[in-house]
Amino acid sequence: MRRFWLVFLGLMLVGFWGLSLFGQTVPRERTLIIATGLQPSTLDIGVGYEAAAINVNLVVYERLVRYKPGTVEVEPELAQSWYVSPDGTVWTFKLHPGVIFHDGTPCNAEAVKFSFERTITINLGPAWMLEPIEKIEAVDDLTVRFTLKRPYPEFLQVLANIFGTGIVSPTAVKAHATEDDPWAQEWLSSHMVGTGPYKFVEWIKGQHIILRRFEDYWRGWDGVKNNIEQVIIRYITEPAVQRLLLERGDADIAMDISVDDWELLRGTPGIVLVEEPSMHATYLRFNCATGPTADVRVRKAIRAAFDYKGMIEYVLRGHAIQMQGPAAIGLPCHNGELPLPVQDLNLAEKLLAEAGYPHGGFTLEYVYESGHEDRRRVGELLQASLAELGITLKIIELPWPDLWERVSVVDPERAPAIVANGWWPDYADVINFLYPMYHSSQWPPVAFNIGFYKNEEVDKLLDQALVETDPVVRCELLKKVQALIYEDCPDIDLYHLTTRVALRECVKGYVYSPIYTEGFFLYDMWLEMES
Amino acid sequence: MWAYILRRLSYTLITLWGLTLVTFVLTRVVPGDPARTAAGPQARQEQVEQVRRMYGLDKPLWVQYGIYMRNLLRGDFGKSLWSKRPVIEDLKAYFLPTMELGLTASLIFFCLGVPLGILSAVYRNRPLDHFSRLFALAGVSLPVFIFGLVLQLIFYKILGWFPAGGRIDPFLSPPRHLTGFYLLDSLITGNWQALASSLHHIFLPAVTLAYGSLAVVSRMTRASLLEVLGQDYIRTARAKGLAERVVLLRHALRNAMVPIFTITGLQIGSLLGGVLLVEIIFSWPGLGTYAYTAVTVLDVNAIMAITLVTGVLYTGVNLLVDLLYTVVDPRIRYR
């Protein structure tokens, strides 16, 4: 009897194992599988404010306007056309007729008004960009009017940004609202109801999000090359595993291939590597208010001492480009005439001597966020350069909450001398870099001028640019601001990392978007797979 | 016996209460502002203040603790600052997969480790014993992530027998939620395709996680059994002419079980440590990554909940092991 059970158990085990080999038999043509390590914390379009949510937001939700694929130009999306009053404070948008949400209800002016009011009232994450909005009116079924508190020249750019501006179905929100949660935040944190070409199917946390083609999409599916019926976004934390999945064809797109694997994948048949410089900027921000770095000559000396070539070649192994000035290269109104700093130790010594430190002789603290290997190595590179000038650099690694507590202080005396800091544009306008980081009203803890930089001329020009509606004049103002900042050297403008996306050859139509960095314009994409 | 269990349970409650106090204080005194991280990297100061009010982080510490404990007694872990969802929802999503993986791994290491230990004790200093020693040595010295990556390379990349990660084939719908364990749920609902796929997916991570403990348990079984086999009563049993199988399994193994249970309990506890790495390698949607994120973004409510649940698990396993002693050794009595 006992032997029978043993045999039975053994057979069961072998049977299960054998059966399990046939576990994966579902066909996968017409399915696009994206492997990424970044899972969003929330899917709520009015709350989420992180790169991880870009890929789903871009295809499930639509905005009034969007960035044209591959560019920073704004083009219509849900809005057919728009009109702005001469004083720049009233914006009127005409919507496309016949647009419906994934729940079947119509997308009209009321829905647009509702979505914006939702984001503004919740007042989290992306809401700050909508602060100048005074009121929103649905003039008629397809016309919506925004009245602003002041002219907001970058309003269109803001509307095209991916966070907080997607139009969500009011019917779905109201159906899931409760007394404690009038905007259905809890439900929308793990559901999505938009108008985009793909609708949300499920999110199994930690595993995947599944999207399916929305057959009633307003642009229609006739005459397009798109044959992707389903999209699976798989959350694969380990980059090496993403590479394995890509190589075996279990993923079509991998978002986080490591630098080493990238070199190994180069030239692999069937795999296409796309690498583009991003607008993500990395800086070394000086404490401009206290200590040796309060002296502009010391700051400039450090800028001259840094090894830029070594940074790109050795620290970043070619996967970055050097920044030019304090705003991202490629943005409208970026000042392309600023010099690219180069290492010049003689100049550095001269500047230090002028500042009264002919042999260095002081110690600076360099703080960076843990997990950013590149910033650690930049610190080491700087440490080596500064040692030649007799300056000691103390490198301190801190987790993000601790780092923020160190730098977001009212008293500059408590802030470190140098902080490695990253910044990325929410929308395509240089003011998104310049105002929060260099206007003196933005000193901590208010915002991000963590170097305590203050130049009255810069403040004045930024204040003008904030309300200047003539784009040419505004551009001039902003370019001048960049030149002034470069001259004051409140930071070393280091590099833009590249975005690397590895695709299987069968994936067609992919275009990198400099603002929607992690996103895909899936409607314009298709698969060429043999079935 | 029941009085003992009750007493142990009340001690457990006190321990857990202490745990809430320590964790609460620790999460509040570490540097960093939870409201700032929750509001997002580019949030303005007034938004941060709004978040602080929303989560009650503006109140004095003892008031916060009072509110927390009151809610906890109602089974409410609060809202996650990171995902903005109730923590209990996130725990359901991430804790059950970890439990499933941990229990499967425990089953594997116990069910294979003990027989392997018995065999190497019986065939002491014979090739099987040497092999088992080598196997155990590799098990305790191979880091979990290297072993996992090697298994993945062989069985996924080269042979293609097993998937690289995940809990179930993304093309399949998960089984209907009953227990939250895919293996059990698909078995109960008779969803054979899901069962096959779940087994297929859990195999490599469970083996990776189990290997180290398997080695320890098998060595412990061998040592403990050998000690018992040298006792007088074993000689007596053999002299009485009992079959070797009876001597081994009834007389020797039963007496050798107490230290084996002790080590098994400890190993189950230590599995929780290794599970994070295994989850990352095999993209297992478990508590590991969630806990890691919670700590890095200072999601105070999530950290509290994870610590509490892990605490309950540890103390539960400990209690279970203590009670099992009485089953294998009737001389042990708890009053």
Coordinates of C-alpha atoms in Angstrom, one line a residue, chain A residues 16-297:
Chain A
F16 CA 3.2 18.0 -13.1
W17 CA 6.7 18.7 -14.3
G18 CA 5.9 17.3 -17.7
L19 CA 2.6 19.2 -17.9
S20 CA 4.3 22.4 -16.8
L21 CA 6.5 22.2 -19.9
F22 CA 3.4 22.7 -21.9
G23 CA 2.3 25.7 -19.8
Q24 CA 3.3 28.3 -22.4
T25 CA 1.4 27.5 -25.5
V26 CA -0.6 30.6 -26.3
P27 CA 0.3 32.2 -29.6
R28 CA 1.8 35.7 -29.4
E29 CA 1.7 37.3 -32.8
R30 CA -0.1 40.6 -32.7
T31 CA 1.1 41.1 -29.1
L32 CA 3.8 43.6 -28.3
I33 CA 5.7 42.8 -25.1
I34 CA 7.6 45.5 -23.5
A35 CA 10.1 44.7 -20.6
T36 CA 10.8 47.5 -18.2
G37 CA 12.1 47.7 -14.7
L38 CA 10.0 50.7 -13.7
Q39 CA 6.5 50.1 -12.4
P40 CA 4.3 53.1 -11.7
S41 CA 3.2 53.7 -8.1
T42 CA -0.2 54.8 -9.3
L43 CA -2.0 54.9 -12.6
D44 CA -4.0 58.0 -11.6
I45 CA -3.5 60.5 -14.4
G46 CA -4.3 63.4 -12.0
V47 CA -1.8 62.2 -9.4
G48 CA 1.0 60.2 -11.0
Y49 CA 4.2 62.1 -11.7
E50 CA 6.9 59.7 -12.6
A51 CA 8.6 58.4 -15.7
A52 CA 7.3 54.9 -15.0
A53 CA 3.8 56.0 -15.9
I54 CA 4.6 57.6 -19.2
N55 CA 4.2 54.4 -21.4
V56 CA 0.7 53.7 -20.3
N57 CA -0.4 57.3 -20.0
L58 CA 0.7 58.0 -23.6
V59 CA -1.6 55.4 -25.2
V60 CA -4.5 55.1 -22.8
Y61 CA -5.1 58.7 -22.3
E62 CA -5.1 61.6 -24.7
R63 CA -4.5 65.3 -24.2
L64 CA -5.8 68.4 -25.9
V65 CA -2.5 68.7 -27.7
R66 CA 0.6 66.5 -27.8
Y67 CA 4.3 66.6 -28.8
K68 CA 4.7 65.5 -32.4
P69 CA 6.5 62.1 -32.4
G70 CA 10.3 62.6 -32.3
T71 CA 10.1 66.4 -31.7
V72 CA 9.3 69.1 -29.2
E73 CA 6.7 70.7 -31.5
V74 CA 3.1 70.8 -30.3
E75 CA 0.4 69.4 -32.5
P76 CA -3.4 68.8 -32.1
E77 CA -4.6 65.6 -30.4
L78 CA -8.1 65.8 -28.9
A79 CA -8.3 69.5 -29.9
Q80 CA -8.7 70.3 -33.6
S81 CA -7.8 73.9 -33.2
W82 CA -7.3 76.7 -30.7
Y83 CA -7.4 80.4 -30.3
V84 CA -5.6 82.6 -27.8
S85 CA -6.7 86.1 -26.8
P86 CA -4.3 88.9 -27.6
D87 CA -3.4 89.4 -23.9
G88 CA -2.6 85.7 -23.6
T89 CA -5.1 85.0 -20.8
V90 CA -8.0 83.3 -22.6
W91 CA -7.4 80.0 -24.5
T92 CA -10.3 78.5 -26.4
F93 CA -10.0 74.9 -27.8
K94 CA -12.3 73.3 -30.3
L95 CA -12.5 69.5 -29.8
H96 CA -12.7 66.7 -32.4
P97 CA -16.3 65.5 -32.7
G98 CA -17.1 61.8 -32.2
V99 CA -14.5 61.0 -29.7
I100 CA -15.6 58.4 -27.1
F101 CA -14.1 57.0 -24.0
H102 CA -13.2 53.4 -23.4
D103 CA -16.4 53.1 -21.4
G104 CA -18.5 54.2 -24.4
T105 CA -19.4 57.7 -23.1
P106 CA -18.6 60.8 -25.3
C107 CA -15.5 62.9 -24.7
N108 CA -16.8 66.5 -24.8
A109 CA -16.0 69.9 -23.3
E110 CA -17.5 68.9 -20.0
A111 CA -15.2 66.0 -19.8
V112 CA -12.2 68.2 -20.4
K113 CA -13.3 70.7 -17.8
F114 CA -13.9 67.8 -15.3
S115 CA -10.5 66.2 -15.9
F116 CA -8.6 69.5 -15.4
E117 CA -10.6 70.4 -12.3
R118 CA -9.9 67.0 -10.9
T119 CA -6.1 67.4 -11.2
I120 CA -6.3 71.0 -9.8
T121 CA -8.5 70.1 -6.8
I122 CA -6.5 67.0 -5.9
N123 CA -3.4 69.3 -6.0
L124 CA -0.7 66.6 -6.0
G125 CA 2.2 65.8 -8.3
P126 CA 1.6 67.6 -11.6
A127 CA -0.9 70.1 -10.3
W128 CA 1.6 72.9 -9.9
M129 CA 1.9 73.3 -13.7
L130 CA -1.8 74.2 -13.9
E131 CA -1.6 76.8 -11.1
P132 CA -2.2 79.8 -13.5
I133 CA -5.6 78.5 -14.5
E134 CA -8.4 80.6 -13.0
K135 CA -11.4 78.9 -14.4
I136 CA -12.5 76.4 -17.1
E137 CA -15.8 76.7 -19.0
A138 CA -17.5 74.3 -21.4
V139 CA -18.8 76.9 -23.9
D140 CA -20.6 74.3 -25.9
D141 CA -20.4 70.6 -26.4
L142 CA -17.1 70.8 -28.3
T143 CA -15.6 74.1 -27.1
V144 CA -13.7 74.6 -23.9
R145 CA -12.3 77.8 -22.6
F146 CA -9.5 78.3 -20.1
T147 CA -9.2 81.7 -18.4
L148 CA -5.8 82.3 -16.8
K149 CA -4.8 84.4 -13.9
R150 CA -1.9 85.8 -15.9
P151 CA -0.4 85.3 -19.4
Y152 CA 1.2 81.9 -19.4
P153 CA 3.3 81.7 -22.6
E154 CA 4.2 78.0 -22.1
F155 CA 0.6 77.0 -21.5
L156 CA 0.4 74.9 -24.7
Q157 CA 3.6 73.1 -23.9
V158 CA 2.2 72.4 -20.4
L159 CA -1.0 71.0 -22.0
A160 CA 1.1 68.7 -24.1
N161 CA 3.0 67.3 -21.2
I162 CA 2.1 63.7 -20.0
F163 CA 1.3 64.4 -16.4
G164 CA -2.0 65.6 -15.2
T165 CA -3.4 66.7 -18.5
G166 CA -4.9 63.4 -19.9
I167 CA -8.7 63.5 -20.3
V168 CA -10.4 60.9 -18.1
S169 CA -14.0 59.7 -18.3
P170 CA -16.2 61.7 -15.8
T171 CA -18.8 58.9 -15.9
A172 CA -16.2 56.3 -14.7
V173 CA -14.9 58.6 -12.0
K174 CA -18.3 59.4 -10.7
A175 CA -19.3 55.8 -10.7
H176 CA -16.4 55.0 -8.3
A177 CA -16.5 58.1 -6.2
T178 CA -17.3 57.8 -2.5
E179 CA -18.0 60.4 0.1
D180 CA -14.5 60.2 1.4
D181 CA -13.0 60.0 -2.0
P182 CA -15.0 62.3 -4.3
W183 CA -12.5 62.0 -7.2
A184 CA -12.3 58.2 -7.1
Q185 CA -8.6 58.4 -6.4
E186 CA -8.5 54.9 -5.0
W187 CA -10.1 53.3 -8.0
L188 CA -8.2 55.3 -10.6
S189 CA -4.9 54.4 -8.9
S190 CA -5.3 51.0 -10.5
H191 CA -7.7 51.6 -13.4
M192 CA -7.6 53.8 -16.5
V193 CA -10.4 55.1 -18.7
G194 CA -9.3 57.4 -21.4
T195 CA -9.9 57.9 -25.2
G196 CA -6.5 56.6 -26.5
P197 CA -5.9 53.8 -29.1
Y198 CA -5.4 51.2 -26.4
K199 CA -7.6 50.5 -23.4
F200 CA -6.6 49.3 -20.0
V201 CA -7.3 45.6 -19.3
E202 CA -5.5 44.6 -16.1
W203 CA -2.6 45.4 -13.8
I204 CA -1.3 42.5 -11.8
K205 CA 1.0 44.4 -9.5
G206 CA 4.7 43.5 -9.8
Q207 CA 4.0 41.4 -12.9
H208 CA 2.4 43.3 -15.8
I209 CA -0.1 45.7 -17.3
I210 CA -2.1 44.5 -20.2
L211 CA -3.6 46.9 -22.8
R212 CA -5.9 46.0 -25.6
R213 CA -6.7 47.7 -28.8
F214 CA -9.8 50.0 -28.6
E215 CA -11.8 49.1 -31.6
D216 CA -13.9 52.4 -31.5
Y217 CA -10.9 54.6 -31.4
W218 CA -11.8 57.9 -33.1
R219 CA -8.9 58.0 -35.5
G220 CA -10.0 54.6 -36.8
W221 CA -8.0 51.5 -37.7
D222 CA -8.6 51.4 -41.4
G223 CA -5.6 52.1 -43.6
V224 CA -3.1 52.0 -40.7
K225 CA -0.2 49.6 -40.5
N226 CA -0.8 48.9 -36.9
N227 CA -1.6 45.3 -36.3
I228 CA -0.9 45.2 -32.5
E229 CA -4.0 43.9 -30.7
Q230 CA -2.5 43.5 -27.3
V231 CA 0.3 45.1 -25.4
I232 CA 1.9 43.5 -22.4
I233 CA 4.1 45.6 -20.2
R234 CA 6.2 43.3 -18.1
Y235 CA 8.0 44.5 -15.0
I236 CA 11.4 42.9 -15.1
T237 CA 13.7 44.4 -12.5
E238 CA 16.9 42.7 -13.4
P239 CA 18.4 44.2 -16.6
A240 CA 20.2 40.9 -17.4
V241 CA 16.9 39.2 -17.5
Q242 CA 15.5 41.8 -19.9
R243 CA 18.3 41.0 -22.2
L244 CA 17.6 37.2 -22.0
L245 CA 13.9 37.8 -22.8
L246 CA 14.8 40.0 -25.7
E247 CA 17.2 37.5 -27.2
R248 CA 14.8 34.6 -26.9
G249 CA 11.9 36.7 -28.3
D250 CA 9.9 36.7 -25.1
A251 CA 10.1 40.5 -25.1
D252 CA 10.0 42.7 -28.1
I253 CA 11.3 45.8 -26.4
A254 CA 13.7 46.1 -23.5
M255 CA 14.0 49.4 -21.7
D256 CA 16.9 48.8 -19.2
I257 CA 19.7 47.1 -21.0
S258 CA 22.9 47.7 -19.0
V259 CA 25.9 49.4 -20.6
D260 CA 27.8 46.1 -20.7
D261 CA 25.0 44.1 -22.3
W262 CA 24.4 47.0 -24.8
E263 CA 27.9 46.5 -26.2
L264 CA 27.4 42.7 -26.3
L265 CA 24.0 43.1 -28.1
R266 CA 25.6 45.4 -30.8
G267 CA 25.4 43.6 -34.1
T268 CA 23.2 40.8 -32.8
P269 CA 21.0 39.7 -35.7
G270 CA 17.3 40.5 -35.2
I271 CA 17.9 43.2 -32.6
V272 CA 17.9 46.9 -33.2
L273 CA 19.4 49.3 -30.7
V274 CA 18.2 52.9 -30.5
E275 CA 20.2 55.4 -28.5
E276 CA 19.3 59.1 -28.3
P277 CA 20.5 61.8 -26.0
S278 CA 17.8 62.6 -23.5
M279 CA 16.9 65.9 -22.0
H280 CA 17.6 64.6 -18.5
A281 CA 20.3 66.9 -17.2
T282 CA 22.9 66.2 -14.4
Y283 CA 24.5 69.1 -12.6
L284 CA 26.9 69.8 -9.8
R285 CA 25.2 72.6 -7.9
F286 CA 27.4 74.9 -5.8
N287 CA 26.5 76.4 -2.5
C288 CA 26.6 80.1 -3.7
A289 CA 25.8 81.6 -0.3
T290 CA 28.4 80.4 2.0
G291 CA 31.9 78.8 2.3
P292 CA 34.6 79.0 -0.4
T293 CA 32.1 78.3 -3.2
A294 CA 30.3 81.6 -2.4
D295 CA 33.2 83.2 -4.4
V296 CA 32.5 83.0 -8.1
R297 CA 36.2 82.6 -8.8

